[in-house]
Structures are given as C-alpha cells and as structure tokens.
Amino acid sequence: MVRTLSTYVFVRRRLTPALLTDIARYSVTAVEIFCSRAHFNYQSADVVREIAGALRDHNLTLHALHAPSERDFNLTHESSTPLSISDPERVRRLEAVDEIKRALDVAEYIPYRYLVQHMGSSRDVADERHFDAAFSSLEHLRIFAKERGVTVALENTPGEVATPARLRQFITDTRLTDLRFCFDIGHAHIGDGVVASLEPMREFMATSHIHDNHGTKDEHLLPYDGTIEWKSALPALPPKLPLVFELKELPAYADPAPTSVVLSAARTAFDRIERALASPEEES
C-alpha cells in the first residue's frame, strides 16, 4: 500500500517545503494536493517550482491534485459560493473551467496522474441543465488534461448531482469514457452506503478518498473514528485502488493542532488499515 495523504488535512495552512518535510518524516510517500490558493497557489510559477523541489527532495510522489471547488478560500473560512463546472450560467461555468485549467497547468512543472473533480455542489438538484453544463465543461477539460498527461477523476459528493449512480449514468449518456472516478468512502457512507455505492463506480474507479464519519455529516475523521464498517468495506474495494487519506485537522486538539499530532494520528491510521488489508479477519 502506497501511503498517500491529501494535504486537505492542512488546508488552513500554507503548503510549504517545511510542511512537506514533516509529512515525509511520518512515512507518507505520496500526496494529493488540495487546490485552494491560500493553501497552494497553483497560479504562481514560483510557488509551484518551490513545491516541486520539495517533493523531489523527499522522494514524495504527487499522486493527484484536487481541483479548486470554491470561488474564495482563506485561512479562516471557506466561501459559501462554489466554483462549479455544472453551473447553468455560462459565465460562471467558464470561470470555473478557466480556474481548473490553471490547476492542470501544474503538470508542466510536477507530473501527476489524476485531477480529482467535483461535478456539482451539494445544493444542486438533479436538473438536466446541470448535466448539460458538466458535459460542456468536461468535454473540454478532459482533452486539456490529457495533453498534460492527467486524467480527470469525478468524485461522488453529497447532494443529488454526483451520486455514484448518476456519475455512472453520466459516463454512459455522454460516452466520455476516458473520465475516471474517485471513490469517496465517507461520502458513500452518508449516502447509499459503502458497498452499494461501489458497484456503479467500480468499472471506472481509479483513485479514492479514505476517511470516516458517523453517517450524517461529512466529518473527514480518521478511519475507525466513525461508523463505517471497515471490516466489510476494505475487502470490497478493488485490490489495487490507491487509498488516499483525506482528513480534517483533529478537533480534539489545539486549533491548529500541532503538525506532529496530526501526522502521528495519520500514521497510526495507515498502520491499522495496512494490518486490516493484510489480515482482514483480525481487524474489527
């Protein structure tokens, strides 16, 4: 198992070479970088080159980028205004596409395999206008990504638009079969359930987000800190699926929590998942 951590756990901090040094010290070998400009200014060539150097220095692989999902993001709060490729308003949709293209341009400096992309916000209803807008966006973005060696991976998210079944139907209807899926196990748990959500996505599944919750809200807890039945969930996942831990900072500690505390907890969770994968009958 390649230990892959999303930098979302530190999204309220600026991503720096020093932070990547700390991440590498705790047995992480690959990262998914979350694209918010306050955390990682993907529009700055100087910032991207600096991060590329830090990744190289510590033999960290950039597995994926998570596409920007908010119009504004600062270190204290997320904007309530989503940046959506399925926005029926053409001007706003094109704004989202242009911003995502800037994130894709990071591949010119740091090669990575996947761009994890939300198709809509949790507030969107399953209206054909959203799916038509998403098709227009992705028809362009998938080509732009492919030219940079990147594959777009759509993530199942809370709400009506990006459920596992609707994502699969979207691929079938549009025939955009070079798109892939990012299976978010926590989102599945608060939706139709992990095993039921897996089946519609399985054929196109390429990466994942691993975190836990109590079945009612998107808490991004460490595995085993919520109510996901990991004993049944882990064997159901495709055996070679990359497992990317996408966590939030631990609320039980100081705000922000010490980096060592966050990374130590993540390392312990990696250890436990690895034991469960090796001997599923022994982990509960």
Short mmCIF file of the C-alpha atoms (twelve columns), coordinates in Angstrom:
data_MODEL
# 
_entry.id   MODEL 
# 
loop_
_atom_site.group_PDB 
_atom_site.id 
_atom_site.type_symbol 
_atom_site.label_atom_id 
_atom_site.label_alt_id 
_atom_site.label_comp_id 
_atom_site.label_asym_id 
_atom_site.label_seq_id 
_atom_site.Cartn_x 
_atom_site.Cartn_y 
_atom_site.Cartn_z 
_atom_site.pdbx_PDB_model_num 
ATOM 1   C CA . MET A 1   0.000   0.000   0.000   1 
ATOM 2   C CA . VAL A 2   1.381   3.392   -1.028  1 
ATOM 3   C CA . ARG A 3   0.776   5.742   1.886   1 
ATOM 4   C CA . THR A 4   -0.909  8.706   0.239   1 
ATOM 5   C CA . LEU A 5   -2.096  11.747  2.213   1 
ATOM 6   C CA . SER A 6   -4.230  14.601  0.965   1 
ATOM 7   C CA . THR A 7   -2.947  17.986  2.058   1 
ATOM 8   C CA . TYR A 8   -6.583  18.847  2.792   1 
ATOM 9   C CA . VAL A 9   -5.723  18.000  6.398   1 
ATOM 10  C CA . PHE A 10  -3.620  21.187  6.400   1 
ATOM 11  C CA . VAL A 11  -5.836  23.266  4.112   1 
ATOM 12  C CA . ARG A 12  -5.980  26.135  6.617   1 
ATOM 13  C CA . ARG A 13  -2.190  26.441  6.467   1 
ATOM 14  C CA . ARG A 14  0.067   27.420  3.601   1 
ATOM 15  C CA . LEU A 15  1.715   24.443  1.931   1 
ATOM 16  C CA . THR A 16  5.456   24.940  2.335   1 
ATOM 17  C CA . PRO A 17  8.612   22.867  1.832   1 
ATOM 18  C CA . ALA A 18  8.864   22.624  5.635   1 
ATOM 19  C CA . LEU A 19  5.364   21.134  5.858   1 
ATOM 20  C CA . LEU A 20  6.191   18.601  3.131   1 
ATOM 21  C CA . THR A 21  9.363   17.725  5.071   1 
ATOM 22  C CA . ASP A 22  7.204   16.936  8.117   1 
ATOM 23  C CA . ILE A 23  4.798   14.866  6.014   1 
ATOM 24  C CA . ALA A 24  7.646   12.775  4.596   1 
ATOM 25  C CA . ARG A 25  9.022   12.118  8.110   1 
ATOM 26  C CA . TYR A 26  5.820   10.289  9.041   1 
ATOM 27  C CA . SER A 27  6.134   7.507   6.440   1 
ATOM 28  C CA . VAL A 28  3.996   9.189   3.767   1 
ATOM 29  C CA . THR A 29  5.319   8.506   0.260   1 
ATOM 30  C CA . ALA A 30  2.744   10.259  -1.934  1 
ATOM 31  C CA . VAL A 31  0.406   13.239  -1.646  1 
ATOM 32  C CA . GLU A 32  -2.730  14.658  -3.170  1 
ATOM 33  C CA . ILE A 33  -2.521  18.453  -3.052  1 
ATOM 34  C CA . PHE A 34  -5.730  20.371  -2.428  1 
ATOM 35  C CA . CYS A 35  -6.002  23.391  -4.720  1 
ATOM 36  C CA . SER A 36  -7.022  26.452  -2.792  1 
ATOM 37  C CA . ARG A 37  -4.872  29.478  -3.404  1 
ATOM 38  C CA . ALA A 38  -4.437  30.300  0.289   1 
ATOM 39  C CA . HIS A 39  -3.068  26.778  0.816   1 
ATOM 40  C CA . PHE A 40  -1.309  26.155  -2.508  1 
ATOM 41  C CA . ASN A 41  -1.152  28.986  -5.006  1 
ATOM 42  C CA . TYR A 42  -1.202  26.879  -8.145  1 
ATOM 43  C CA . GLN A 43  -1.305  30.067  -10.241 1 
ATOM 44  C CA . SER A 44  2.205   31.092  -9.117  1 
ATOM 45  C CA . ALA A 45  5.038   29.507  -11.114 1 
ATOM 46  C CA . ASP A 46  7.446   30.328  -8.269  1 
ATOM 47  C CA . VAL A 47  5.264   28.529  -5.703  1 
ATOM 48  C CA . VAL A 48  4.802   25.514  -7.960  1 
ATOM 49  C CA . ARG A 49  8.549   25.249  -8.619  1 
ATOM 50  C CA . GLU A 50  9.245   25.505  -4.881  1 
ATOM 51  C CA . ILE A 51  6.804   22.684  -4.113  1 
ATOM 52  C CA . ALA A 52  8.201   20.610  -6.993  1 
ATOM 53  C CA . GLY A 53  11.663  20.913  -5.463  1 
ATOM 54  C CA . ALA A 54  10.428  19.894  -2.012  1 
ATOM 55  C CA . LEU A 55  8.605   16.855  -3.395  1 
ATOM 56  C CA . ARG A 56  11.739  15.822  -5.264  1 
ATOM 57  C CA . ASP A 57  13.995  16.346  -2.230  1 
ATOM 58  C CA . HIS A 58  11.869  13.994  -0.114  1 
ATOM 59  C CA . ASN A 59  11.006  11.418  -2.810  1 
ATOM 60  C CA . LEU A 60  7.325   12.294  -2.468  1 
ATOM 61  C CA . THR A 61  5.135   11.435  -5.449  1 
ATOM 62  C CA . LEU A 62  2.374   13.831  -6.447  1 
ATOM 63  C CA . HIS A 63  -0.446  11.337  -6.961  1 
ATOM 64  C CA . ALA A 64  -3.185  13.865  -7.690  1 
ATOM 65  C CA . LEU A 65  -4.424  17.405  -7.401  1 
ATOM 66  C CA . HIS A 66  -7.866  18.147  -6.042  1 
ATOM 67  C CA . ALA A 67  -9.445  20.746  -8.321  1 
ATOM 68  C CA . PRO A 68  -10.453 24.065  -6.719  1 
ATOM 69  C CA . SER A 69  -14.047 23.922  -5.533  1 
ATOM 70  C CA . GLU A 70  -14.632 27.379  -4.030  1 
ATOM 71  C CA . ARG A 71  -14.508 30.844  -5.577  1 
ATOM 72  C CA . ASP A 72  -12.801 32.231  -2.498  1 
ATOM 73  C CA . PHE A 73  -10.849 30.469  0.190   1 
ATOM 74  C CA . ASN A 74  -8.826  31.938  3.021   1 
ATOM 75  C CA . LEU A 75  -7.201  30.534  6.112   1 
ATOM 76  C CA . THR A 76  -10.225 31.110  8.347   1 
ATOM 77  C CA . HIS A 77  -13.242 30.052  6.322   1 
ATOM 78  C CA . GLU A 78  -14.455 28.531  3.102   1 
ATOM 79  C CA . SER A 79  -16.609 30.631  0.814   1 
ATOM 80  C CA . SER A 80  -20.249 29.645  0.520   1 
ATOM 81  C CA . THR A 81  -20.032 30.181  -3.245  1 
ATOM 82  C CA . PRO A 82  -18.963 27.057  -5.157  1 
ATOM 83  C CA . LEU A 83  -16.818 27.051  -8.251  1 
ATOM 84  C CA . SER A 84  -18.853 24.620  -10.337 1 
ATOM 85  C CA . ILE A 85  -18.333 23.081  -13.763 1 
ATOM 86  C CA . SER A 86  -22.046 22.255  -13.814 1 
ATOM 87  C CA . ASP A 87  -23.270 25.824  -13.270 1 
ATOM 88  C CA . PRO A 88  -26.029 26.510  -15.814 1 
ATOM 89  C CA . GLU A 89  -24.898 30.142  -16.024 1 
ATOM 90  C CA . ARG A 90  -22.351 30.138  -18.846 1 
ATOM 91  C CA . VAL A 91  -20.170 32.952  -17.485 1 
ATOM 92  C CA . ARG A 92  -19.785 31.270  -14.081 1 
ATOM 93  C CA . ARG A 93  -19.225 27.867  -15.664 1 
ATOM 94  C CA . LEU A 94  -16.470 29.192  -17.923 1 
ATOM 95  C CA . GLU A 95  -14.891 30.904  -14.914 1 
ATOM 96  C CA . ALA A 96  -14.749 27.511  -13.202 1 
ATOM 97  C CA . VAL A 97  -13.260 25.830  -16.284 1 
ATOM 98  C CA . ASP A 98  -10.578 28.510  -16.608 1 
ATOM 99  C CA . GLU A 99  -9.624  28.142  -12.941 1 
ATOM 100 C CA . ILE A 100 -9.366  24.359  -13.246 1 
ATOM 101 C CA . LYS A 101 -7.184  24.726  -16.331 1 
ATOM 102 C CA . ARG A 102 -4.761  26.768  -14.218 1 
ATOM 103 C CA . ALA A 103 -4.557  23.859  -11.784 1 
ATOM 104 C CA . LEU A 104 -3.985  21.432  -14.671 1 
ATOM 105 C CA . ASP A 105 -1.056  23.574  -15.818 1 
ATOM 106 C CA . VAL A 106 0.782   22.495  -12.638 1 
ATOM 107 C CA . ALA A 107 1.578   19.285  -14.574 1 
ATOM 108 C CA . GLU A 108 4.011   21.312  -16.687 1 
ATOM 109 C CA . TYR A 109 6.203   21.513  -13.556 1 
ATOM 110 C CA . ILE A 110 5.118   18.494  -11.475 1 
ATOM 111 C CA . PRO A 111 3.772   15.404  -13.246 1 
ATOM 112 C CA . TYR A 112 0.700   13.867  -11.607 1 
ATOM 113 C CA . ARG A 113 -1.832  11.237  -12.652 1 
ATOM 114 C CA . TYR A 114 -5.266  12.479  -11.599 1 
ATOM 115 C CA . LEU A 115 -7.228  15.668  -11.165 1 
ATOM 116 C CA . VAL A 116 -9.996  14.938  -8.657  1 
ATOM 117 C CA . GLN A 117 -13.018 16.938  -9.736  1 
ATOM 118 C CA . HIS A 118 -16.392 17.716  -8.150  1 
ATOM 119 C CA . MET A 119 -19.191 17.707  -10.717 1 
ATOM 120 C CA . GLY A 120 -21.613 19.823  -8.719  1 
ATOM 121 C CA . SER A 121 -22.276 21.252  -5.288  1 
ATOM 122 C CA . SER A 122 -24.344 19.657  -2.533  1 
ATOM 123 C CA . ARG A 123 -27.024 22.291  -3.155  1 
ATOM 124 C CA . ASP A 124 -27.587 21.403  -6.816  1 
ATOM 125 C CA . VAL A 125 -30.672 19.450  -7.805  1 
ATOM 126 C CA . ALA A 126 -30.603 16.724  -10.436 1 
ATOM 127 C CA . ASP A 127 -31.639 19.072  -13.241 1 
ATOM 128 C CA . GLU A 128 -30.682 18.313  -16.850 1 
ATOM 129 C CA . ARG A 129 -29.214 21.800  -17.119 1 
ATOM 130 C CA . HIS A 130 -26.507 20.837  -14.621 1 
ATOM 131 C CA . PHE A 131 -25.614 17.682  -16.525 1 
ATOM 132 C CA . ASP A 132 -25.533 19.549  -19.848 1 
ATOM 133 C CA . ALA A 133 -23.240 22.175  -18.321 1 
ATOM 134 C CA . ALA A 134 -20.983 19.477  -16.849 1 
ATOM 135 C CA . PHE A 135 -20.770 17.776  -20.247 1 
ATOM 136 C CA . SER A 136 -19.740 21.031  -21.929 1 
ATOM 137 C CA . SER A 137 -17.078 21.617  -19.258 1 
ATOM 138 C CA . LEU A 138 -15.677 18.106  -19.175 1 
ATOM 139 C CA . GLU A 139 -15.651 17.646  -22.923 1 
ATOM 140 C CA . HIS A 140 -13.071 20.436  -22.965 1 
ATOM 141 C CA . LEU A 141 -11.272 19.753  -19.669 1 
ATOM 142 C CA . ARG A 142 -10.589 16.070  -20.354 1 
ATOM 143 C CA . ILE A 143 -8.726  16.977  -23.563 1 
ATOM 144 C CA . PHE A 144 -6.836  19.807  -21.861 1 
ATOM 145 C CA . ALA A 145 -5.884  17.373  -19.074 1 
ATOM 146 C CA . LYS A 146 -4.874  14.568  -21.435 1 
ATOM 147 C CA . GLU A 147 -2.458  16.900  -23.233 1 
ATOM 148 C CA . ARG A 148 -0.703  17.299  -19.864 1 
ATOM 149 C CA . GLY A 149 -0.692  13.605  -19.007 1 
ATOM 150 C CA . VAL A 150 -3.529  13.945  -16.482 1 
ATOM 151 C CA . THR A 151 -6.817  12.033  -16.181 1 
ATOM 152 C CA . VAL A 152 -9.906  13.730  -14.721 1 
ATOM 153 C CA . ALA A 153 -11.462 11.662  -11.904 1 
ATOM 154 C CA . LEU A 154 -15.000 12.636  -10.895 1 
ATOM 155 C CA . GLU A 155 -15.732 12.322  -7.172  1 
ATOM 156 C CA . ASN A 156 -19.005 11.157  -5.647  1 
ATOM 157 C CA . THR A 157 -20.157 14.007  -3.420  1 
ATOM 158 C CA . PRO A 158 -23.154 14.725  -1.153  1 
ATOM 159 C CA . GLY A 159 -26.247 16.027  -2.928  1 
ATOM 160 C CA . GLU A 160 -28.267 14.944  -5.941  1 
ATOM 161 C CA . VAL A 161 -25.919 15.563  -8.861  1 
ATOM 162 C CA . ALA A 162 -22.830 13.456  -8.128  1 
ATOM 163 C CA . THR A 163 -24.242 10.305  -6.571  1 
ATOM 164 C CA . PRO A 164 -22.497 7.117   -7.701  1 
ATOM 165 C CA . ALA A 165 -25.457 6.067   -9.837  1 
ATOM 166 C CA . ARG A 166 -25.738 9.464   -11.544 1 
ATOM 167 C CA . LEU A 167 -21.994 9.637   -12.185 1 
ATOM 168 C CA . ARG A 168 -22.159 6.256   -13.906 1 
ATOM 169 C CA . GLN A 169 -25.216 7.311   -15.892 1 
ATOM 170 C CA . PHE A 170 -23.400 10.488  -16.917 1 
ATOM 171 C CA . ILE A 171 -20.498 8.449   -18.340 1 
ATOM 172 C CA . THR A 172 -22.941 6.177   -20.169 1 
ATOM 173 C CA . ASP A 173 -25.016 9.012   -21.640 1 
ATOM 174 C CA . THR A 174 -22.107 11.255  -22.678 1 
ATOM 175 C CA . ARG A 175 -19.716 8.457   -23.733 1 
ATOM 176 C CA . LEU A 176 -16.873 10.350  -22.065 1 
ATOM 177 C CA . THR A 177 -15.310 7.007   -21.226 1 
ATOM 178 C CA . ASP A 178 -11.820 8.421   -20.727 1 
ATOM 179 C CA . LEU A 179 -13.041 10.022  -17.486 1 
ATOM 180 C CA . ARG A 180 -12.445 8.105   -14.273 1 
ATOM 181 C CA . PHE A 181 -13.922 8.108   -10.767 1 
ATOM 182 C CA . CYS A 182 -12.570 8.987   -7.333  1 
ATOM 183 C CA . PHE A 183 -14.492 6.867   -4.830  1 
ATOM 184 C CA . ASP A 184 -15.031 8.856   -1.641  1 
ATOM 185 C CA . ILE A 185 -15.838 6.286   1.023   1 
ATOM 186 C CA . GLY A 186 -17.013 8.860   3.578   1 
ATOM 187 C CA . HIS A 187 -19.460 10.427  1.117   1 
ATOM 188 C CA . ALA A 188 -20.711 6.949   0.225   1 
ATOM 189 C CA . HIS A 189 -21.329 6.229   3.908   1 
ATOM 190 C CA . ILE A 190 -23.638 9.243   4.312   1 
ATOM 191 C CA . GLY A 191 -25.371 8.358   1.034   1 
ATOM 192 C CA . ASP A 192 -26.472 4.876   -0.035  1 
ATOM 193 C CA . GLY A 193 -23.765 3.055   1.905   1 
ATOM 194 C CA . VAL A 194 -20.259 1.965   1.003   1 
ATOM 195 C CA . VAL A 195 -20.905 -1.363  -0.720  1 
ATOM 196 C CA . ALA A 196 -23.983 -0.166  -2.614  1 
ATOM 197 C CA . SER A 197 -22.121 2.925   -3.810  1 
ATOM 198 C CA . LEU A 198 -19.133 0.947   -5.019  1 
ATOM 199 C CA . GLU A 199 -20.890 -1.036  -7.720  1 
ATOM 200 C CA . PRO A 200 -21.943 1.804   -10.081 1 
ATOM 201 C CA . MET A 201 -18.451 3.315   -9.876  1 
ATOM 202 C CA . ARG A 202 -16.298 0.188   -9.898  1 
ATOM 203 C CA . GLU A 203 -15.594 -0.061  -13.659 1 
ATOM 204 C CA . PHE A 204 -14.173 3.486   -13.879 1 
ATOM 205 C CA . MET A 205 -12.695 3.747   -10.378 1 
ATOM 206 C CA . ALA A 206 -9.080  4.964   -10.389 1 
ATOM 207 C CA . THR A 207 -8.433  6.581   -7.017  1 
ATOM 208 C CA . SER A 208 -10.167 7.162   -3.680  1 
ATOM 209 C CA . HIS A 209 -10.647 9.307   -0.612  1 
ATOM 210 C CA . ILE A 210 -10.454 7.451   2.683   1 
ATOM 211 C CA . HIS A 211 -11.990 8.960   5.828   1 
ATOM 212 C CA . ASP A 212 -14.748 8.220   8.322   1 
ATOM 213 C CA . ASN A 213 -17.892 9.828   9.745   1 
ATOM 214 C CA . HIS A 214 -20.980 8.941   11.777  1 
ATOM 215 C CA . GLY A 215 -23.312 8.632   8.794   1 
ATOM 216 C CA . THR A 216 -24.936 12.065  8.991   1 
ATOM 217 C CA . LYS A 217 -22.359 14.705  8.035   1 
ATOM 218 C CA . ASP A 218 -19.044 14.949  6.190   1 
ATOM 219 C CA . GLU A 219 -16.645 14.897  9.145   1 
ATOM 220 C CA . HIS A 220 -13.452 13.577  7.463   1 
ATOM 221 C CA . LEU A 221 -12.438 11.643  10.557  1 
ATOM 222 C CA . LEU A 222 -9.628  9.132   10.841  1 
ATOM 223 C CA . PRO A 223 -10.634 5.601   9.808   1 
ATOM 224 C CA . TYR A 224 -12.250 3.747   12.715  1 
ATOM 225 C CA . ASP A 225 -13.232 7.015   14.462  1 
ATOM 226 C CA . GLY A 226 -16.710 6.964   12.875  1 
ATOM 227 C CA . THR A 227 -19.260 4.277   11.988  1 
ATOM 228 C CA . ILE A 228 -18.016 2.878   8.676   1 
ATOM 229 C CA . GLU A 229 -17.759 -0.909  8.891   1 
ATOM 230 C CA . TRP A 230 -14.154 -1.138  7.732   1 
ATOM 231 C CA . LYS A 231 -14.080 -4.915  8.150   1 
ATOM 232 C CA . SER A 232 -16.547 -5.257  5.280   1 
ATOM 233 C CA . ALA A 233 -15.689 -2.057  3.392   1 
ATOM 234 C CA . LEU A 234 -11.970 -2.687  2.818   1 
ATOM 235 C CA . PRO A 235 -12.315 -6.118  1.156   1 
ATOM 236 C CA . ALA A 236 -14.999 -4.665  -1.141  1 
ATOM 237 C CA . LEU A 237 -12.575 -2.108  -2.612  1 
ATOM 238 C CA . PRO A 238 -10.672 -3.037  -5.786  1 
ATOM 239 C CA . PRO A 239 -7.369  -4.568  -4.599  1 
ATOM 240 C CA . LYS A 240 -5.089  -2.119  -6.425  1 
ATOM 241 C CA . LEU A 241 -7.133  1.019   -5.751  1 
ATOM 242 C CA . PRO A 242 -4.921  3.853   -4.384  1 
ATOM 243 C CA . LEU A 243 -6.102  4.722   -0.873  1 
ATOM 244 C CA . VAL A 244 -5.772  8.475   -0.305  1 
ATOM 245 C CA . PHE A 245 -6.391  9.646   3.259   1 
ATOM 246 C CA . GLU A 246 -8.445  12.866  3.090   1 
ATOM 247 C CA . LEU A 247 -8.776  14.074  6.680   1 
ATOM 248 C CA . LYS A 248 -9.639  17.244  8.557   1 
ATOM 249 C CA . GLU A 249 -7.493  18.599  11.350  1 
ATOM 250 C CA . LEU A 250 -8.287  16.897  14.620  1 
ATOM 251 C CA . PRO A 251 -10.863 18.948  16.560  1 
ATOM 252 C CA . ALA A 252 -9.869  17.465  19.901  1 
ATOM 253 C CA . TYR A 253 -6.556  19.306  19.914  1 
ATOM 254 C CA . ALA A 254 -5.434  22.920  19.795  1 
ATOM 255 C CA . ASP A 255 -6.516  24.932  16.765  1 
ATOM 256 C CA . PRO A 256 -4.486  24.451  14.714  1 
ATOM 257 C CA . ALA A 257 -3.318  21.121  16.038  1 
ATOM 258 C CA . PRO A 258 0.458   20.585  16.212  1 
ATOM 259 C CA . THR A 259 1.692   19.121  12.932  1 
ATOM 260 C CA . SER A 260 3.285   16.205  14.762  1 
ATOM 261 C CA . VAL A 261 -0.027  15.294  16.412  1 
ATOM 262 C CA . VAL A 262 -1.917  15.313  13.093  1 
ATOM 263 C CA . LEU A 263 0.715   13.280  11.272  1 
ATOM 264 C CA . SER A 264 1.230   10.820  14.111  1 
ATOM 265 C CA . ALA A 265 -2.502  10.101  14.156  1 
ATOM 266 C CA . ALA A 266 -2.498  9.656   10.369  1 
ATOM 267 C CA . ARG A 267 0.463   7.262   10.570  1 
ATOM 268 C CA . THR A 268 -1.336  5.178   13.190  1 
ATOM 269 C CA . ALA A 269 -4.393  5.014   10.914  1 
ATOM 270 C CA . PHE A 270 -2.225  3.964   7.948   1 
ATOM 271 C CA . ASP A 271 -0.739  1.211   10.129  1 
ATOM 272 C CA . ARG A 272 -4.186  -0.040  11.089  1 
ATOM 273 C CA . ILE A 273 -5.518  -0.046  7.524   1 
ATOM 274 C CA . GLU A 274 -2.425  -1.941  6.365   1 
ATOM 275 C CA . ARG A 275 -2.940  -4.554  9.098   1 
ATOM 276 C CA . ALA A 276 -6.590  -4.876  8.138   1 
ATOM 277 C CA . LEU A 277 -5.727  -5.372  4.477   1 
ATOM 278 C CA . ALA A 278 -3.127  -7.998  5.366   1 
ATOM 279 C CA . SER A 279 -5.315  -9.868  7.874   1 
ATOM 280 C CA . PRO A 280 -8.948  -8.764  7.493   1 
ATOM 281 C CA . GLU A 281 -10.235 -11.387 9.909   1 
ATOM 282 C CA . GLU A 282 -8.146  -9.902  12.727  1 
ATOM 283 C CA . GLU A 283 -9.278  -6.258  12.483  1 
ATOM 284 C CA . SER A 284 -12.638 -5.049  13.739  1 
# 
